[in-house]
């Protein structure tokens, strides 16, 4: 590590004092530590001094040492050790820290430094003529997957190209940094793959009371479930005597063993009499080994047929329960249904023009989505650029993977394309449109 020294006396201010806002914050930090350990607040207080003046002056180091009751040399050791502290004046509008560690170097950080040398100063840590901009090379800033990157004060700007960094520097020099989004400068969500999601690309809705199709808890058909369930005593093997079978059926009718409901009402009289009398001649012919068990199933609560048994009526048929559910679901709108075309939030559509825009230039819009937009009367970038929140949410209702419009900022992309086509898009986003 190179030796870090304080700035020359010629640029050092005569005095330092925290303003009202930073003085209150300094006291808050000091209260976080026990009185005998208050010197541990030296780093936060030095950072506040740098945030107030832009760099750490000699008088600021001495002031912090006095506030914490520590020798000047101890505070000086901290300030000169950590490279996060700027010991010389830096740009008042932007101090650009370019990461020069291996991942960023392999992805073009040298070209970024060339931009800084050209637009700011040939040497690092030297402000430009107006004193508004400065730069330096630093070590890893922790966003290697989004290399190359720079830090400007507390914000990071990632996935940079030389052209994009030049544009960012111009915005800070003009005093309009709010026009630049922080983080990735390409169509990437944080540190997700640049090409977009490679897994979990479809929204899976969980059915009521069961696992989603295609997941680990994949639902089985009623027949498969019935075949897999443990057999209760009501299934009579061929070797059992008729008398024993009748007794087993009676026991099952009274106390079913497979998850019985809390309240079990008595079966209808005719069904009970039929079970007690045993199988009929016709039933013996169709099912000679399990006729009694089959009869018993008609009065036992169905468990795996896709519907629950009514609490007060365990003998209620599966068909009746399913019919009731179908009527209830018919009264509600289908989940995930597309918004009504008569909805007041629907964005204004137009007739297909002779030269519609290629909406696929908007990152996130493919041929299928473009077809959906065309069906809604959306053909021009200018239309998309004017969508308000309610209109964006309305269109989002037609997309299979919801949230795409906001996440990929279609409106901002459309504004750039409508304003100046590909050239404007490159100027704003630092890359060619899709």
Short mmCIF file of C-alpha atoms in Angstrom, two decimals:
data_model
loop_
_atom_site.label_atom_id
_atom_site.label_comp_id
_atom_site.label_asym_id
_atom_site.label_seq_id
_atom_site.Cartn_x
_atom_site.Cartn_y
_atom_site.Cartn_z
CA UNK A 1 0.00 0.00 0.00
CA UNK A 2 1.33 3.44 -0.87
CA UNK A 3 2.06 5.95 1.86
CA UNK A 4 -0.91 8.17 2.59
CA UNK A 5 -0.16 11.67 3.77
CA UNK A 6 -2.24 14.71 4.59
CA UNK A 7 -2.70 17.44 2.02
CA UNK A 8 -0.27 20.35 1.91
CA UNK A 9 -0.79 23.16 4.40
CA UNK A 10 -1.58 25.53 1.56
CA UNK A 11 -4.94 23.83 0.96
CA UNK A 12 -5.74 23.02 4.60
CA UNK A 13 -8.51 25.15 6.15
CA UNK A 14 -7.74 27.03 9.34
CA UNK A 15 -10.71 25.66 11.30
CA UNK A 16 -13.28 22.87 11.25
CA UNK A 17 -16.63 22.51 12.96
CA UNK A 18 -19.61 20.25 12.35
CA UNK A 19 -22.70 22.07 11.22
CA UNK A 20 -25.93 21.62 13.18
CA UNK A 21 -27.11 18.58 11.22
CA UNK A 22 -23.82 16.68 11.35
CA UNK A 23 -23.17 17.65 14.98
CA UNK A 24 -26.47 16.03 15.99
CA UNK A 25 -25.62 12.92 14.00
CA UNK A 26 -22.16 12.77 15.60
CA UNK A 27 -23.72 12.80 19.06
CA UNK A 28 -26.05 10.00 18.01
CA UNK A 29 -23.08 7.88 16.98
CA UNK A 30 -21.22 8.59 20.21
CA UNK A 31 -24.23 7.43 22.26
CA UNK A 32 -24.05 4.02 20.58
CA UNK A 33 -20.92 3.16 22.61
CA UNK A 34 -20.29 2.95 26.38
CA UNK A 35 -18.54 6.02 27.77
CA UNK A 36 -15.32 4.11 28.30
CA UNK A 37 -15.45 2.90 24.65
CA UNK A 38 -16.59 6.10 22.95
CA UNK A 39 -13.35 6.29 20.94
CA UNK A 40 -14.78 3.44 18.83
CA UNK A 41 -16.89 6.12 17.11
CA UNK A 42 -13.81 7.58 15.39
CA UNK A 43 -14.56 6.03 11.98
CA UNK A 44 -18.22 7.16 11.82
CA UNK A 45 -17.24 10.69 12.90
CA UNK A 46 -14.45 10.94 10.33
CA UNK A 47 -16.93 9.79 7.66
CA UNK A 48 -19.34 12.53 8.73
CA UNK A 49 -16.54 15.09 8.46
CA UNK A 50 -15.76 13.85 4.93
CA UNK A 51 -19.43 13.91 3.96
CA UNK A 52 -19.71 17.51 5.13
CA UNK A 53 -16.56 18.94 3.50
CA UNK A 54 -15.90 16.39 0.76
CA UNK A 55 -12.57 15.32 2.26
CA UNK A 56 -10.91 14.84 5.67
CA UNK A 57 -8.86 17.86 6.72
CA UNK A 58 -6.19 18.04 9.39
CA UNK A 59 -8.42 20.24 11.56
CA UNK A 60 -11.28 17.74 11.17
CA UNK A 61 -9.09 14.91 12.44
CA UNK A 62 -8.07 17.00 15.45
CA UNK A 63 -11.68 18.02 16.12
CA UNK A 64 -12.86 14.40 16.11
CA UNK A 65 -9.99 13.42 18.42
CA UNK A 66 -10.98 16.19 20.86
CA UNK A 67 -14.64 15.10 20.82
CA UNK A 68 -13.67 11.51 21.64
CA UNK A 69 -10.90 12.33 24.14
CA UNK A 70 -8.15 10.55 22.23
CA UNK A 71 -4.63 11.60 21.20
CA UNK A 72 -4.31 13.25 17.79
CA UNK A 73 -1.93 10.54 16.59
CA UNK A 74 -4.55 7.83 17.20
CA UNK A 75 -7.13 9.60 15.05
CA UNK A 76 -4.46 10.34 12.43
CA UNK A 77 -3.55 6.62 12.29
CA UNK A 78 -7.15 5.72 11.47
CA UNK A 79 -7.58 8.44 8.85
CA UNK A 80 -4.36 7.56 7.01
CA UNK A 81 -4.91 3.79 7.16
CA UNK A 82 -8.33 3.46 5.52
CA UNK A 83 -8.46 4.40 1.84
CA UNK A 84 -12.14 5.34 2.16
CA UNK A 85 -10.96 8.63 3.68
CA UNK A 86 -9.92 11.29 1.16
CA UNK A 87 -6.96 13.21 2.59
CA UNK A 88 -6.85 15.74 -0.27
CA UNK A 89 -9.52 17.88 -1.93
CA UNK A 90 -11.62 15.96 -4.48
CA UNK A 91 -14.25 16.97 -6.98
CA UNK A 92 -17.11 18.88 -5.43
CA UNK A 93 -19.69 17.34 -7.79
CA UNK A 94 -18.23 13.87 -8.30
CA UNK A 95 -15.24 11.84 -7.19
CA UNK A 96 -15.14 8.75 -9.40
CA UNK A 97 -13.54 5.62 -8.01
CA UNK A 98 -12.78 3.14 -10.80
CA UNK A 99 -12.38 -0.48 -9.74
CA UNK A 100 -9.14 -1.90 -11.13
CA UNK A 101 -9.22 -5.42 -9.68
CA UNK A 102 -8.96 -8.46 -11.99
CA UNK A 103 -12.66 -8.99 -12.94
CA UNK A 104 -13.13 -5.32 -13.80
CA UNK A 105 -9.75 -5.17 -15.53
CA UNK A 106 -10.70 -8.13 -17.73
CA UNK A 107 -13.98 -6.43 -18.60
CA UNK A 108 -12.51 -3.10 -19.62
CA UNK A 109 -11.73 -0.93 -16.59
CA UNK A 110 -8.60 0.38 -18.34
CA UNK A 111 -10.84 1.98 -20.96
CA UNK A 112 -12.87 3.56 -18.16
CA UNK A 113 -9.71 5.06 -16.68
CA UNK A 114 -8.80 6.45 -20.11
CA UNK A 115 -12.16 8.23 -20.14
CA UNK A 116 -11.39 9.74 -16.71
CA UNK A 117 -7.93 10.84 -17.87
CA UNK A 118 -9.45 12.50 -20.91
CA UNK A 119 -12.47 14.17 -19.30
CA UNK A 120 -11.13 14.96 -15.80
CA UNK A 121 -7.32 14.91 -15.35
CA UNK A 122 -4.39 12.84 -16.63
CA UNK A 123 -3.43 11.94 -13.05
CA UNK A 124 -5.64 10.39 -10.35
CA UNK A 125 -6.59 12.37 -7.26
CA UNK A 126 -6.20 15.66 -9.14
CA UNK A 127 -9.40 17.69 -9.58
CA UNK A 128 -10.17 19.22 -12.95
CA UNK A 129 -9.63 22.91 -13.55
CA UNK A 130 -12.98 23.92 -12.10
CA UNK A 131 -12.55 21.61 -9.09
CA UNK A 132 -15.83 19.83 -9.75
CA UNK A 133 -14.54 16.40 -10.81
CA UNK A 134 -11.77 14.00 -9.74
CA UNK A 135 -11.02 10.30 -10.03
CA UNK A 136 -8.84 7.47 -8.72
CA UNK A 137 -8.27 3.75 -9.15
CA UNK A 138 -9.37 1.58 -6.22
CA UNK A 139 -9.48 -2.10 -5.32
CA UNK A 140 -12.46 -4.45 -5.48
CA UNK A 141 -15.79 -2.80 -4.79
CA UNK A 142 -17.77 -6.03 -4.53
CA UNK A 143 -19.83 -6.19 -7.73
CA UNK A 144 -17.57 -8.44 -9.80
CA UNK A 145 -20.40 -10.08 -11.74
CA UNK A 146 -21.42 -6.61 -12.99
CA UNK A 147 -17.90 -5.58 -14.00
CA UNK A 148 -16.65 -3.06 -14.89
CA UNK A 149 -17.95 -0.58 -12.34
CA UNK A 150 -17.26 2.70 -10.58
CA UNK A 151 -18.33 4.27 -7.29
CA UNK A 152 -19.36 7.91 -7.08
CA UNK A 153 -19.68 8.90 -3.45
CA UNK A 154 -22.05 6.25 -1.99
CA UNK A 155 -23.54 4.97 -5.25
CA UNK A 156 -22.28 2.32 -7.65
CA UNK A 157 -22.64 2.35 -11.44
CA UNK A 158 -22.12 -1.08 -13.00
CA UNK A 159 -21.94 -2.87 -16.38
CA UNK A 160 -20.27 0.21 -17.87
CA UNK A 161 -18.95 0.99 -21.31
CA UNK A 162 -16.61 3.93 -22.01
CA UNK A 163 -19.47 5.76 -23.73
CA UNK A 164 -21.80 5.24 -20.80
CA UNK A 165 -19.23 6.44 -18.25
CA UNK A 166 -18.58 9.55 -20.37
CA UNK A 167 -22.32 10.26 -20.35
CA UNK A 168 -22.48 9.81 -16.55
CA UNK A 169 -19.54 12.17 -16.03
CA UNK A 170 -21.27 14.77 -18.21
CA UNK A 171 -24.46 14.50 -16.13
CA UNK A 172 -22.55 15.09 -12.87
CA UNK A 173 -20.59 17.96 -14.41
CA UNK A 174 -23.89 19.54 -15.48
CA UNK A 175 -25.25 19.17 -11.92
CA UNK A 176 -27.96 16.70 -12.98
CA UNK A 177 -26.94 13.34 -11.45
CA UNK A 178 -30.58 12.47 -10.78
CA UNK A 179 -30.98 11.73 -14.49
CA UNK A 180 -28.79 8.63 -14.09
CA UNK A 181 -30.04 5.40 -12.55
CA UNK A 182 -27.63 3.82 -10.10
CA UNK A 183 -26.65 0.14 -10.25
CA UNK A 184 -26.50 -1.84 -13.51
CA UNK A 185 -26.50 0.32 -16.63
CA UNK A 186 -27.87 -2.45 -18.82
CA UNK A 187 -31.10 -4.42 -18.73
CA UNK A 188 -30.09 -6.44 -15.69
CA UNK A 189 -31.84 -6.83 -12.34
CA UNK A 190 -29.18 -6.37 -9.65
CA UNK A 191 -26.76 -9.27 -10.29
CA UNK A 192 -29.15 -11.55 -12.20
CA UNK A 193 -28.04 -13.06 -15.55
CA UNK A 194 -27.66 -10.44 -18.27
CA UNK A 195 -29.69 -12.62 -20.65
CA UNK A 196 -32.64 -12.70 -18.25
CA UNK A 197 -34.00 -15.46 -16.06
CA UNK A 198 -32.90 -18.98 -16.90
CA UNK A 199 -35.12 -20.73 -14.37
CA UNK A 200 -38.47 -20.07 -12.69
CA UNK A 201 -39.49 -18.21 -15.82
CA UNK A 202 -43.21 -18.90 -15.44
CA UNK A 203 -45.55 -17.91 -12.68
CA UNK A 204 -47.05 -21.02 -11.06
CA UNK A 205 -50.31 -20.51 -9.22
CA UNK A 206 -51.04 -22.80 -6.30
CA UNK A 207 -54.47 -24.47 -6.47
CA UNK A 208 -56.59 -24.23 -3.35
CA UNK A 209 -55.70 -26.99 -0.91
CA UNK A 210 -52.98 -28.62 -3.02
CA UNK A 211 -49.51 -28.32 -4.50
CA UNK A 212 -48.86 -26.63 -7.81
CA UNK A 213 -48.70 -28.79 -10.90
CA UNK A 214 -45.12 -29.61 -11.77
CA UNK A 215 -43.81 -29.12 -8.24
CA UNK A 216 -42.50 -31.70 -5.85
CA UNK A 217 -45.94 -32.08 -4.28
CA UNK A 218 -47.53 -33.01 -7.60
CA UNK A 219 -51.14 -33.95 -7.15
CA UNK A 220 -52.24 -37.43 -8.12
CA UNK A 221 -55.42 -38.53 -9.79
CA UNK A 222 -58.17 -39.90 -7.53
CA UNK A 223 -57.58 -43.38 -8.97
CA UNK A 224 -53.83 -43.30 -8.26
CA UNK A 225 -54.43 -41.94 -4.78
CA UNK A 226 -57.01 -44.60 -4.06
CA UNK A 227 -54.63 -47.32 -5.24
CA UNK A 228 -51.81 -45.98 -3.04
CA UNK A 229 -53.82 -45.49 0.16
CA UNK A 230 -53.50 -48.09 2.94
CA UNK A 231 -56.29 -50.63 2.86
CA UNK A 232 -58.67 -50.55 5.76
CA UNK A 233 -60.44 -53.52 7.28
CA UNK A 234 -63.41 -52.92 5.02
CA UNK A 235 -61.58 -54.57 2.09
CA UNK A 236 -62.53 -58.19 2.42
CA UNK A 237 -60.08 -60.76 1.01
CA UNK A 238 -61.46 -63.80 -0.76
CA UNK A 239 -60.42 -66.09 2.08
CA UNK A 240 -62.68 -64.39 4.64
CA UNK A 241 -65.97 -65.97 5.53
CA UNK A 242 -69.19 -64.09 4.76
CA UNK A 243 -69.95 -63.79 8.46
CA UNK A 244 -66.54 -62.27 9.21
CA UNK A 245 -66.87 -59.89 6.22
CA UNK A 246 -70.21 -58.64 7.48
CA UNK A 247 -68.72 -57.97 10.91
CA UNK A 248 -65.80 -56.02 9.40
CA UNK A 249 -68.16 -53.90 7.35
CA UNK A 250 -70.27 -53.08 10.37
CA UNK A 251 -67.15 -52.05 12.29
CA UNK A 252 -66.01 -49.82 9.39
CA UNK A 253 -69.40 -48.16 9.09
CA UNK A 254 -69.20 -47.20 12.75
CA UNK A 255 -65.56 -46.03 12.86
CA UNK A 256 -63.71 -45.50 9.56
CA UNK A 257 -59.92 -45.66 10.07
CA UNK A 258 -58.66 -43.32 7.35
CA UNK A 259 -58.87 -39.77 8.73
CA UNK A 260 -62.56 -39.72 9.80
CA UNK A 261 -64.28 -36.35 10.22
CA UNK A 262 -64.79 -35.08 13.75
CA UNK A 263 -68.56 -35.52 13.62
CA UNK A 264 -69.97 -38.60 11.92
CA UNK A 265 -73.70 -38.90 11.47
CA UNK A 266 -75.49 -42.16 10.99
CA UNK A 267 -75.91 -43.53 7.47
CA UNK A 268 -79.38 -43.65 5.95
CA UNK A 269 -81.47 -46.57 7.12
CA UNK A 270 -81.65 -48.22 3.70
CA UNK A 271 -77.90 -48.15 3.24
CA UNK A 272 -77.36 -49.63 6.71
CA UNK A 273 -79.84 -52.39 6.08
CA UNK A 274 -78.16 -53.16 2.77
CA UNK A 275 -74.76 -53.51 4.42
CA UNK A 276 -76.15 -55.69 7.17
CA UNK A 277 -77.91 -57.95 4.66
CA UNK A 278 -74.72 -58.55 2.68
CA UNK A 279 -74.12 -58.37 -1.07
CA UNK A 280 -76.85 -59.02 -3.59
CA UNK A 281 -76.68 -61.75 -6.22
CA UNK A 282 -75.86 -59.19 -8.92
CA UNK A 283 -73.03 -57.68 -6.85
CA UNK A 284 -71.56 -61.15 -6.24
CA UNK A 285 -71.36 -61.74 -9.97
CA UNK A 286 -69.59 -58.46 -10.71
CA UNK A 287 -67.32 -58.53 -7.64
CA UNK A 288 -67.34 -61.96 -5.97
CA UNK A 289 -64.42 -61.20 -3.64
CA UNK A 290 -65.12 -57.62 -2.60
CA UNK A 291 -68.83 -57.04 -3.00
CA UNK A 292 -69.39 -56.16 0.64
CA UNK A 293 -66.41 -53.82 0.72
CA UNK A 294 -67.61 -52.10 -2.43
CA UNK A 295 -71.01 -51.58 -0.84
CA UNK A 296 -69.38 -50.18 2.27
CA UNK A 297 -67.47 -47.62 0.21
CA UNK A 298 -70.75 -46.12 -0.92
CA UNK A 299 -71.56 -45.05 2.65
CA UNK A 300 -68.04 -44.21 3.86
CA UNK A 301 -66.70 -40.66 3.48
CA UNK A 302 -64.68 -40.26 0.26
CA UNK A 303 -61.25 -38.85 1.16
CA UNK A 304 -59.14 -38.70 -1.98
CA UNK A 305 -61.66 -37.91 -4.68
CA UNK A 306 -60.67 -34.26 -4.94
CA UNK A 307 -63.21 -32.84 -2.49
CA UNK A 308 -63.63 -32.84 1.28
CA UNK A 309 -66.64 -34.39 3.00
CA UNK A 310 -69.20 -32.08 4.46
CA UNK A 311 -68.70 -31.94 8.19
CA UNK A 312 -72.27 -32.66 9.12
CA UNK A 313 -72.89 -35.23 6.38
CA UNK A 314 -70.05 -37.75 5.87
CA UNK A 315 -72.17 -39.81 3.49
CA UNK A 316 -72.56 -36.95 1.03
CA UNK A 317 -71.53 -38.13 -2.46
CA UNK A 318 -68.40 -36.83 -4.17
CA UNK A 319 -70.44 -35.89 -7.23
CA UNK A 320 -72.75 -33.68 -5.18
CA UNK A 321 -69.84 -31.97 -3.46
CA UNK A 322 -68.04 -31.38 -6.77
CA UNK A 323 -71.23 -29.96 -8.28
CA UNK A 324 -71.56 -27.51 -5.39
CA UNK A 325 -67.96 -26.39 -5.81
CA UNK A 326 -68.41 -25.91 -9.54
CA UNK A 327 -71.40 -23.64 -8.91
CA UNK A 328 -69.45 -21.61 -6.34
CA UNK A 329 -66.46 -21.18 -8.64
CA UNK A 330 -68.71 -20.19 -11.54
CA UNK A 331 -69.95 -17.24 -9.49
CA UNK A 332 -66.40 -15.84 -9.16
CA UNK A 333 -64.18 -14.49 -11.99
CA UNK A 334 -61.53 -16.93 -13.12
CA UNK A 335 -58.13 -16.41 -11.46
CA UNK A 336 -55.62 -14.68 -13.72
CA UNK A 337 -58.28 -13.61 -16.21
CA UNK A 338 -57.26 -10.79 -18.57
CA UNK A 339 -58.67 -7.33 -17.81
CA UNK A 340 -61.88 -6.32 -19.45
CA UNK A 341 -61.51 -4.55 -22.79
CA UNK A 342 -64.11 -2.08 -21.52
CA UNK A 343 -62.02 -1.14 -18.48
CA UNK A 344 -61.46 2.62 -18.15
CA UNK A 345 -57.74 2.00 -17.42
CA UNK A 346 -57.17 0.46 -20.84
CA UNK A 347 -54.55 2.49 -22.76
CA UNK A 348 -55.80 4.09 -25.94
CA UNK A 349 -55.28 1.88 -28.97
CA UNK A 350 -54.99 2.81 -32.62
CA UNK A 351 -55.66 1.14 -35.92
CA UNK A 352 -52.66 -0.67 -37.37
CA UNK A 353 -50.55 1.98 -39.14
CA UNK A 354 -48.79 1.44 -42.42
CA UNK A 355 -45.40 1.51 -40.66
CA UNK A 356 -45.74 0.15 -37.11
CA UNK A 357 -42.71 0.37 -34.84
CA UNK A 358 -40.71 -2.77 -34.09
CA UNK A 359 -41.81 -3.17 -30.46
CA UNK A 360 -39.35 -6.04 -30.08
CA UNK A 361 -36.62 -3.40 -29.79
CA UNK A 362 -37.92 -2.89 -26.25
CA UNK A 363 -35.99 -5.27 -24.03
CA UNK A 364 -38.49 -7.75 -22.61
CA UNK A 365 -40.81 -7.72 -25.62
CA UNK A 366 -40.61 -10.79 -27.84
CA UNK A 367 -42.73 -11.86 -30.82
CA UNK A 368 -45.47 -13.29 -28.62
CA UNK A 369 -45.78 -10.20 -26.42
CA UNK A 370 -45.61 -7.97 -29.48
CA UNK A 371 -48.60 -9.89 -30.85
CA UNK A 372 -50.49 -9.30 -27.60
CA UNK A 373 -49.74 -5.57 -27.77
CA UNK A 374 -50.90 -5.43 -31.39
CA UNK A 375 -54.17 -7.12 -30.40
CA UNK A 376 -54.68 -4.27 -27.92
CA UNK A 377 -54.02 -1.60 -30.55
CA UNK A 378 -50.45 -0.83 -29.42
CA UNK A 379 -48.17 -0.35 -32.43
CA UNK A 380 -45.93 2.67 -31.69
CA UNK A 381 -43.19 3.46 -29.16
CA UNK A 382 -44.92 6.76 -28.47
CA UNK A 383 -47.98 4.92 -27.16
CA UNK A 384 -45.94 2.90 -24.66
CA UNK A 385 -43.98 5.98 -23.55
CA UNK A 386 -47.20 7.66 -22.35
CA UNK A 387 -48.52 4.81 -20.18
CA UNK A 388 -49.45 5.83 -16.66
CA UNK A 389 -49.39 3.45 -13.70
CA UNK A 390 -53.01 2.30 -14.10
CA UNK A 391 -52.47 1.65 -17.81
CA UNK A 392 -49.27 -0.28 -17.16
CA UNK A 393 -51.06 -2.45 -14.61
CA UNK A 394 -53.92 -3.03 -17.07
CA UNK A 395 -51.59 -4.23 -19.83
CA UNK A 396 -49.66 -6.28 -17.27
CA UNK A 397 -52.82 -8.31 -16.77
CA UNK A 398 -52.36 -9.73 -20.27
CA UNK A 399 -48.78 -10.90 -19.66
CA UNK A 400 -48.07 -14.40 -18.42
CA UNK A 401 -45.14 -13.30 -16.28
CA UNK A 402 -46.46 -10.27 -14.45
CA UNK A 403 -44.37 -7.30 -13.35
CA UNK A 404 -42.28 -7.25 -16.53
CA UNK A 405 -43.34 -3.75 -17.58
CA UNK A 406 -42.10 -2.13 -14.37
CA UNK A 407 -39.08 -4.36 -13.89
CA UNK A 408 -37.69 -3.77 -17.38
CA UNK A 409 -38.86 -0.15 -17.57
CA UNK A 410 -40.66 -0.35 -20.89
CA UNK A 411 -41.80 3.27 -20.61
CA UNK A 412 -38.25 4.66 -20.35
CA UNK A 413 -37.07 2.44 -23.19
CA UNK A 414 -40.00 3.51 -25.37
CA UNK A 415 -39.33 7.20 -24.65
CA UNK A 416 -35.74 6.86 -25.86
CA UNK A 417 -36.75 4.92 -28.97
CA UNK A 418 -39.56 7.34 -29.78
CA UNK A 419 -37.25 10.33 -29.33
CA UNK A 420 -34.26 9.25 -31.40
CA UNK A 421 -34.40 5.57 -32.25
CA UNK A 422 -31.34 3.39 -31.77
CA UNK A 423 -28.92 6.31 -31.36
CA UNK A 424 -30.88 7.80 -28.45
CA UNK A 425 -31.30 4.35 -26.88
CA UNK A 426 -27.53 3.81 -26.91
CA UNK A 427 -26.99 7.25 -25.41
CA UNK A 428 -29.39 6.57 -22.53
CA UNK A 429 -28.75 2.87 -21.83
CA UNK A 430 -25.20 2.43 -23.08
CA UNK A 431 -26.03 -0.44 -25.41
CA UNK A 432 -27.95 -1.22 -28.55
CA UNK A 433 -31.66 -1.99 -28.24
CA UNK A 434 -32.58 -5.62 -28.38
#
